[in-house]
Amino acid sequence: MSESDKHKPHSADYFGEQRNFWWNQDFLELMGKRWGLEKVSTVLDVGCGIGHWGQILADILPPNAKVTGIDKEAQWVEQASERAKALNLAQRYNYTQGDAQELPFEDNSFDFVTCQTVLIHMKYPQLVIKEMVRVLKPGGLLVVVEPNNLVGSLIFDSLSFGDSIEKICLWVKFQLICERGKEALSEGNSSLGDLLPGYLATANLRNIQVFLSDKAFSIFPPYLSKEQQVLKQEYLDWIRQNFWIWDKEEARKYFLAGGGTEVEFELGWQQRMEENKLLEKALIDESFHTAGGSICYLVSGYK
Ligand SMILES: C[S@@+](CC[C@H](N)C(=O)[O-])C[C@H]1O[C@@H](n2cnc3c(N)ncnc32)[C@H](O)[C@@H]1O
């Protein structure tokens, strides 16, 4: 994070409008049935941010279920409450500030404890899982929703499909070095999702199940749907801010901590920005397209 970003709250770059389109609602309804959410009356959303995950579950939770969201950032807690109010959920949703590593709740407090894209930011994700299990009632359900983000570097689009093997491998390597550096700096591993079933087993949960979100972030001309228009705009905003997963300072910090050199970073970043210009042009002339695959796991277990 750059000096000027010092007070930027955690994950501020990732709460754009596109996040409203992360899930297929009928998939979540199916997951609600598989998990037995109809029996749940107390819910905890850990690292709730501005409420996206907990609030999208509103329709598949029983109408009388009470949801508590907790986040370390005061600004997100406030915005999550405002968002709940705007969605007519204020009666059922309550937000509070606190640390996922030391949850301010009694043992055995909730029927359902969950998080989305939080463990990938944790220095000790297993400690956070332990805390989540501690506050879960016996028989209660834990659901952790986390990605393997490195996979994104192998999803092709109309611009990258014909890239040389060397160039493709270079990009995977560039991103992997950054991910390893982020972890080395105690900021979590962005591809942690792959390890979660094992972590839940270590935490002694029963009936562990692993699912994948069926959502693809496809974009193809003429980008007609609201969702595609939002995605197109987010790409354009990121390009115009010289952004790629992270901003330049943050990416440099991770790349160097991951064992890369300053020269490699500058070269790689410059190439990325050139690619961004091509992407901008292709979005504007409506030639850009991709099926937009990703890997987001939903891993569940019962206490
Ligand atoms: C990528 S965001 C995910 C937000 C939300 N779960 C969602 O999916 O929209 C990660 C969130 O974890 C929060 N966070 C990071 N470290 C935390 C900690 N130690 N305790 C509580 N929240 C934390 C951040 O403030 C941020 O809101």
Tab-separated table of C-alpha atoms and ligand atoms in Angstrom:
chain	number	residue	atom	x	y	z
A	1	MET	CA	0.000	0.000	0.000
A	2	SER	CA	1.371	3.450	-0.898
A	3	GLU	CA	1.901	6.232	1.650
A	4	SER	CA	-1.213	8.053	0.442
A	5	ASP	CA	-3.200	4.830	0.850
A	6	LYS	CA	-2.114	4.379	4.459
A	7	HIS	CA	-5.584	4.994	5.830
A	8	LYS	CA	-7.406	3.187	3.085
A	9	PRO	CA	-9.442	0.475	4.811
A	10	HIS	CA	-8.693	-3.177	4.061
A	11	SER	CA	-9.967	-4.459	0.672
A	12	ALA	CA	-11.257	-1.000	-0.366
A	13	ASP	CA	-10.284	-1.742	-3.984
A	14	TYR	CA	-12.615	-4.744	-4.134
A	15	PHE	CA	-15.987	-3.375	-3.056
A	16	GLY	CA	-17.110	-2.033	-6.445
A	17	GLU	CA	-20.545	-2.630	-7.960
A	18	GLN	CA	-19.359	-5.817	-9.678
A	19	ARG	CA	-19.331	-7.542	-6.272
A	20	ASN	CA	-23.138	-7.452	-6.359
A	21	PHE	CA	-22.972	-9.976	-9.205
A	22	TRP	CA	-20.761	-12.591	-7.551
A	23	TRP	CA	-23.427	-15.268	-7.129
A	24	ASN	CA	-26.175	-16.991	-9.035
A	25	GLN	CA	-29.167	-16.753	-6.722
A	26	ASP	CA	-30.589	-20.164	-7.712
A	27	PHE	CA	-27.211	-21.731	-6.876
A	28	LEU	CA	-27.355	-20.147	-3.410
A	29	GLU	CA	-30.909	-21.466	-2.972
A	30	LEU	CA	-29.615	-24.948	-3.773
A	31	MET	CA	-26.751	-24.489	-1.305
A	32	GLY	CA	-29.228	-23.314	1.352
A	33	LYS	CA	-31.098	-26.620	0.931
A	34	ARG	CA	-27.915	-28.699	0.962
A	35	TRP	CA	-26.705	-27.002	4.156
A	36	GLY	CA	-30.110	-27.038	5.872
A	37	LEU	CA	-30.200	-23.267	6.371
A	38	GLU	CA	-33.956	-23.401	7.039
A	39	LYS	CA	-33.128	-24.461	10.614
A	40	VAL	CA	-30.783	-21.573	11.343
A	41	SER	CA	-31.758	-18.678	13.589
A	42	THR	CA	-28.445	-17.027	14.590
A	43	VAL	CA	-25.761	-16.223	12.001
A	44	LEU	CA	-22.279	-14.703	12.173
A	45	ASP	CA	-20.613	-13.228	9.062
A	46	VAL	CA	-16.904	-12.862	9.891
A	47	GLY	CA	-14.918	-10.163	8.036
A	48	CYS	CA	-18.244	-8.909	6.660
A	49	GLY	CA	-16.850	-5.897	4.779
A	50	ILE	CA	-19.821	-3.798	3.653
A	51	GLY	CA	-22.104	-6.814	3.920
A	52	HIS	CA	-22.130	-8.382	0.450
A	53	TRP	CA	-21.978	-12.038	1.519
A	54	GLY	CA	-24.217	-11.993	4.587
A	55	GLN	CA	-26.828	-9.860	2.852
A	56	ILE	CA	-27.003	-11.943	-0.314
A	57	LEU	CA	-27.946	-14.847	1.964
A	58	ALA	CA	-30.984	-12.912	3.275
A	59	ASP	CA	-33.438	-14.624	0.931
A	60	ILE	CA	-32.275	-18.140	1.728
A	61	LEU	CA	-32.194	-17.693	5.502
A	62	PRO	CA	-35.411	-18.009	7.518
A	63	PRO	CA	-37.134	-14.586	7.751
A	64	ASN	CA	-36.666	-14.507	11.542
A	65	ALA	CA	-32.919	-15.356	11.438
A	66	LYS	CA	-30.714	-12.702	13.045
A	67	VAL	CA	-27.405	-11.976	11.323
A	68	THR	CA	-24.407	-10.408	13.045
A	69	GLY	CA	-21.561	-9.106	10.897
A	70	ILE	CA	-18.125	-8.363	12.287
A	71	ASP	CA	-15.224	-6.534	10.659
A	72	LYS	CA	-12.044	-4.911	11.919
A	73	GLU	CA	-12.719	-1.735	9.897
A	74	ALA	CA	-15.068	0.826	11.497
A	75	GLN	CA	-15.845	2.276	8.066
A	76	TRP	CA	-17.071	-1.068	6.743
A	77	VAL	CA	-19.204	-1.706	9.800
A	78	GLU	CA	-20.934	1.632	9.233
A	79	GLN	CA	-21.412	1.025	5.502
A	80	ALA	CA	-22.673	-2.518	6.065
A	81	SER	CA	-25.345	-1.127	8.422
A	82	GLU	CA	-26.349	1.510	5.851
A	83	ARG	CA	-26.478	-1.093	3.112
A	84	ALA	CA	-28.664	-3.346	5.288
A	85	LYS	CA	-31.003	-0.418	5.896
A	86	ALA	CA	-31.223	0.324	2.167
A	87	LEU	CA	-32.095	-3.336	1.535
A	88	ASN	CA	-34.752	-3.347	4.282
A	89	LEU	CA	-32.689	-5.762	6.336
A	90	ALA	CA	-31.926	-3.491	9.288
A	91	GLN	CA	-34.299	-5.415	11.616
A	92	ARG	CA	-32.407	-8.648	11.069
A	93	TYR	CA	-28.815	-7.471	10.476
A	94	ASN	CA	-26.517	-5.998	13.062
A	95	TYR	CA	-22.880	-4.976	12.496
A	96	THR	CA	-20.059	-4.589	14.950
A	97	GLN	CA	-16.322	-3.916	14.920
A	98	GLY	CA	-13.935	-6.663	16.030
A	99	ASP	CA	-11.086	-8.992	15.222
A	100	ALA	CA	-11.686	-12.331	13.503
A	101	GLN	CA	-8.708	-13.748	15.387
A	102	GLU	CA	-10.340	-13.005	18.724
A	103	LEU	CA	-14.080	-12.953	18.184
A	104	PRO	CA	-15.883	-10.975	20.914
A	105	PHE	CA	-18.572	-13.645	21.415
A	106	GLU	CA	-19.174	-16.406	23.931
A	107	ASP	CA	-18.484	-20.037	23.042
A	108	ASN	CA	-21.416	-21.846	21.372
A	109	SER	CA	-23.283	-18.668	20.339
A	110	PHE	CA	-24.332	-19.136	16.690
A	111	ASP	CA	-26.142	-21.752	14.568
A	112	PHE	CA	-24.269	-20.728	11.434
A	113	VAL	CA	-20.858	-19.053	11.127
A	114	THR	CA	-19.503	-18.043	7.754
A	115	CYS	CA	-16.997	-15.889	5.882
A	116	GLN	CA	-16.227	-14.971	2.286
A	117	THR	CA	-12.751	-14.014	0.994
A	118	VAL	CA	-11.439	-13.372	4.502
A	119	LEU	CA	-9.171	-16.336	5.294
A	120	ILE	CA	-7.088	-15.458	2.200
A	121	HIS	CA	-6.083	-12.296	4.065
A	122	MET	CA	-5.191	-13.910	7.373
A	123	LYS	CA	-1.727	-14.569	8.728
A	124	TYR	CA	-3.076	-17.532	10.716
A	125	PRO	CA	-6.188	-18.769	8.877
A	126	GLN	CA	-6.408	-21.880	11.050
A	127	LEU	CA	-6.547	-19.712	14.152
A	128	VAL	CA	-9.499	-17.827	12.660
A	129	ILE	CA	-11.227	-21.117	11.795
A	130	LYS	CA	-10.676	-22.222	15.400
A	131	GLU	CA	-12.314	-19.013	16.610
A	132	MET	CA	-15.225	-19.479	14.221
A	133	VAL	CA	-15.703	-23.038	15.492
A	134	ARG	CA	-15.476	-21.872	19.110
A	135	VAL	CA	-18.428	-19.489	18.708
A	136	LEU	CA	-20.434	-22.078	16.767
A	137	LYS	CA	-23.071	-24.039	18.716
A	138	PRO	CA	-22.616	-27.817	18.898
A	139	GLY	CA	-24.250	-29.178	15.722
A	140	GLY	CA	-23.869	-25.745	14.095
A	141	LEU	CA	-22.725	-25.137	10.525
A	142	LEU	CA	-19.477	-23.502	9.386
A	143	VAL	CA	-19.201	-22.333	5.764
A	144	VAL	CA	-15.998	-20.756	4.454
A	145	VAL	CA	-16.010	-19.301	0.952
A	146	GLU	CA	-12.545	-18.711	-0.423
A	147	PRO	CA	-10.848	-18.807	-3.843
A	148	ASN	CA	-7.770	-20.041	-5.546
A	149	ASN	CA	-6.940	-16.697	-7.181
A	150	LEU	CA	-3.837	-17.877	-9.015
A	151	VAL	CA	-6.092	-19.765	-11.408
A	152	GLY	CA	-7.104	-16.372	-12.787
A	153	SER	CA	-3.695	-16.084	-14.449
A	154	LEU	CA	-4.585	-19.112	-16.599
A	155	ILE	CA	-8.010	-17.962	-17.741
A	156	PHE	CA	-7.718	-16.843	-21.327
A	157	ASP	CA	-9.542	-14.108	-23.173
A	158	SER	CA	-9.695	-12.943	-26.768
A	159	LEU	CA	-6.435	-11.010	-26.305
A	160	SER	CA	-4.340	-13.573	-24.422
A	161	PHE	CA	-5.563	-16.809	-26.033
A	162	GLY	CA	-2.738	-16.988	-28.543
A	163	ASP	CA	0.055	-15.806	-26.235
A	164	SER	CA	3.320	-17.726	-26.338
A	165	ILE	CA	3.877	-20.449	-23.742
A	166	GLU	CA	6.749	-18.378	-22.347
A	167	LYS	CA	4.543	-15.321	-21.885
A	168	ILE	CA	1.739	-17.322	-20.257
A	169	CYS	CA	4.181	-18.986	-17.837
A	170	LEU	CA	5.770	-15.633	-17.083
A	171	TRP	CA	2.413	-14.204	-16.006
A	172	VAL	CA	1.586	-17.182	-13.830
A	173	LYS	CA	5.016	-16.792	-12.256
A	174	PHE	CA	4.612	-13.032	-11.776
A	175	GLN	CA	1.308	-13.485	-9.960
A	176	LEU	CA	2.592	-16.436	-7.939
A	177	ILE	CA	5.608	-14.442	-6.771
A	178	CYS	CA	3.247	-11.666	-5.640
A	179	GLU	CA	0.960	-14.154	-3.860
A	180	ARG	CA	3.919	-15.744	-2.078
A	181	GLY	CA	5.204	-12.299	-1.109
A	182	LYS	CA	1.796	-11.318	0.295
A	183	GLU	CA	1.899	-14.439	2.444
A	184	ALA	CA	5.523	-13.774	3.474
A	185	LEU	CA	4.371	-10.354	4.699
A	186	SER	CA	1.736	-12.069	6.881
A	187	GLU	CA	-1.129	-10.762	4.723
A	188	GLY	CA	-2.508	-14.194	3.806
A	189	ASN	CA	-2.361	-16.497	0.798
A	190	SER	CA	-4.682	-15.519	-2.058
A	191	SER	CA	-5.042	-19.140	-3.201
A	192	LEU	CA	-5.714	-20.622	0.212
A	193	GLY	CA	-9.056	-22.114	-0.875
A	194	ASP	CA	-7.344	-25.362	-1.905
A	195	LEU	CA	-6.392	-26.137	1.721
A	196	LEU	CA	-9.705	-25.495	3.449
A	197	PRO	CA	-11.194	-29.009	3.603
A	198	GLY	CA	-8.037	-30.166	5.369
A	199	TYR	CA	-8.201	-27.226	7.767
A	200	LEU	CA	-11.842	-27.986	8.629
A	201	ALA	CA	-10.908	-31.629	9.207
A	202	THR	CA	-8.100	-30.517	11.553
A	203	ALA	CA	-10.670	-28.388	13.396
A	204	ASN	CA	-12.642	-31.629	14.023
A	205	LEU	CA	-15.689	-30.662	11.990
A	206	ARG	CA	-17.997	-33.435	10.759
A	207	ASN	CA	-19.617	-34.060	7.387
A	208	ILE	CA	-17.211	-31.783	5.525
A	209	GLN	CA	-18.403	-30.948	2.022
A	210	VAL	CA	-16.723	-29.024	-0.763
A	211	PHE	CA	-18.540	-27.204	-3.568
A	212	LEU	CA	-17.566	-24.708	-6.248
A	213	SER	CA	-19.496	-21.582	-7.116
A	214	ASP	CA	-21.122	-22.057	-10.524
A	215	LYS	CA	-20.625	-18.390	-11.368
A	216	ALA	CA	-18.586	-17.379	-14.434
A	217	PHE	CA	-17.646	-13.765	-15.033
A	218	SER	CA	-18.276	-13.878	-18.759
A	219	ILE	CA	-18.115	-10.843	-20.973
A	220	PHE	CA	-18.820	-10.775	-24.673
A	221	PRO	CA	-19.996	-8.173	-27.168
A	222	PRO	CA	-22.192	-6.221	-27.221
A	223	TYR	CA	-22.013	-6.374	-23.377
A	224	LEU	CA	-25.779	-5.875	-23.104
A	225	SER	CA	-26.683	-7.164	-19.652
A	226	LYS	CA	-26.420	-4.924	-16.593
A	227	GLU	CA	-23.870	-7.374	-15.194
A	228	GLN	CA	-21.625	-7.161	-18.258
A	229	GLN	CA	-21.890	-3.376	-18.366
A	230	VAL	CA	-20.794	-3.214	-14.734
A	231	LEU	CA	-17.921	-5.624	-15.386
A	232	LYS	CA	-16.814	-3.643	-18.446
A	233	GLN	CA	-16.880	-0.411	-16.430
A	234	GLU	CA	-14.894	-2.005	-13.609
A	235	TYR	CA	-12.234	-3.178	-16.069
A	236	LEU	CA	-12.070	0.337	-17.561
A	237	ASP	CA	-11.837	1.985	-14.142
A	238	TRP	CA	-9.034	-0.359	-13.093
A	239	ILE	CA	-7.145	0.229	-16.358
A	240	ARG	CA	-7.444	3.997	-16.012
A	241	GLN	CA	-6.136	3.815	-12.449
A	242	ASN	CA	-3.199	1.637	-13.574
A	243	PHE	CA	-4.511	-1.176	-11.398
A	244	TRP	CA	-3.898	-4.945	-11.657
A	245	ILE	CA	-5.156	-7.087	-8.750
A	246	TRP	CA	-3.234	-4.616	-6.573
A	247	ASP	CA	-1.988	-1.087	-7.234
A	248	LYS	CA	1.616	-0.690	-8.315
A	249	GLU	CA	3.115	-0.016	-4.878
A	250	GLU	CA	1.356	-2.931	-3.271
A	251	ALA	CA	2.227	-5.282	-6.141
A	252	ARG	CA	5.879	-4.187	-5.941
A	253	LYS	CA	5.943	-4.777	-2.194
A	254	TYR	CA	4.554	-8.301	-2.650
A	255	PHE	CA	6.763	-9.095	-5.656
A	256	LEU	CA	9.941	-8.131	-3.804
A	257	ALA	CA	8.853	-9.985	-0.645
A	258	GLY	CA	8.170	-13.031	-2.851
A	259	GLY	CA	11.774	-13.089	-4.045
A	260	GLY	CA	11.443	-11.094	-7.294
A	261	THR	CA	13.829	-8.299	-8.218
A	262	GLU	CA	13.119	-4.618	-8.780
A	263	VAL	CA	14.132	-4.911	-12.467
A	264	GLU	CA	11.847	-7.925	-13.067
A	265	PHE	CA	9.017	-6.104	-11.381
A	266	GLU	CA	9.364	-2.916	-13.431
A	267	LEU	CA	9.538	-4.902	-16.649
A	268	GLY	CA	6.534	-7.043	-15.721
A	269	TRP	CA	4.476	-4.092	-14.544
A	270	GLN	CA	5.223	-2.115	-17.695
A	271	GLN	CA	4.100	-5.079	-19.808
A	272	ARG	CA	0.925	-5.402	-17.735
A	273	MET	CA	0.106	-1.727	-18.290
A	274	GLU	CA	0.668	-2.157	-22.028
A	275	GLU	CA	-1.706	-5.142	-21.972
A	276	ASN	CA	-4.196	-2.964	-20.098
A	277	LYS	CA	-4.109	-0.404	-22.930
A	278	LEU	CA	-4.907	-3.174	-25.430
A	279	LEU	CA	-7.720	-4.361	-23.177
A	280	GLU	CA	-9.130	-0.826	-22.957
A	281	LYS	CA	-9.114	-0.518	-26.745
A	282	ALA	CA	-10.733	-3.952	-27.192
A	283	LEU	CA	-13.460	-3.134	-24.660
A	284	ILE	CA	-14.222	0.140	-26.397
A	285	ASP	CA	-14.294	-1.334	-29.902
A	286	GLU	CA	-16.278	-4.288	-28.478
A	287	SER	CA	-13.923	-7.040	-29.604
A	288	PHE	CA	-12.965	-8.295	-26.115
A	289	HIS	CA	-14.506	-11.491	-24.760
A	290	THR	CA	-13.899	-14.259	-22.239
A	291	ALA	CA	-15.873	-17.021	-20.534
A	292	GLY	CA	-14.394	-15.648	-17.293
A	293	GLY	CA	-13.844	-18.793	-15.233
A	294	SER	CA	-12.731	-18.695	-11.625
A	295	ILE	CA	-12.358	-21.005	-8.660
A	296	CYS	CA	-14.314	-20.122	-5.558
A	297	TYR	CA	-14.810	-22.940	-3.050
A	298	LEU	CA	-17.618	-23.257	-0.548
A	299	VAL	CA	-16.349	-25.559	2.181
A	300	SER	CA	-18.704	-26.568	4.963
A	301	GLY	CA	-18.720	-28.716	8.067
A	302	TYR	CA	-20.709	-29.232	11.294
A	303	LYS	CA	-19.432	-28.875	14.865
B	1	LIG	C1	-12.050	-9.172	0.746
B	1	LIG	S1	-12.921	-8.484	2.063
B	1	LIG	C2	-14.352	-9.511	2.173
B	1	LIG	C3	-15.560	-8.797	2.705
B	1	LIG	C4	-16.859	-9.623	2.695
B	1	LIG	N1	-16.702	-10.866	3.402
B	1	LIG	C5	-17.288	-9.865	1.266
B	1	LIG	O1	-17.089	-10.968	0.780
B	1	LIG	O2	-17.787	-8.927	0.644
B	1	LIG	C6	-12.009	-8.937	3.504
B	1	LIG	C7	-12.600	-8.309	4.765
B	1	LIG	O3	-11.941	-8.856	5.899
B	1	LIG	C8	-11.785	-7.807	6.848
B	1	LIG	N2	-10.710	-8.200	7.758
B	1	LIG	C9	-9.389	-8.342	7.480
B	1	LIG	N3	-8.727	-8.731	8.583
B	1	LIG	C10	-9.654	-8.848	9.573
B	1	LIG	C11	-9.587	-9.210	10.952
B	1	LIG	N4	-8.431	-9.565	11.538
B	1	LIG	N5	-10.734	-9.231	11.664
B	1	LIG	C12	-11.909	-8.882	11.098
B	1	LIG	N6	-12.027	-8.506	9.807
B	1	LIG	C13	-10.917	-8.492	9.049
B	1	LIG	C14	-11.453	-6.614	5.988
B	1	LIG	O4	-11.638	-5.388	6.669
B	1	LIG	C15	-12.416	-6.801	4.827
B	1	LIG	O5	-13.633	-6.187	5.051
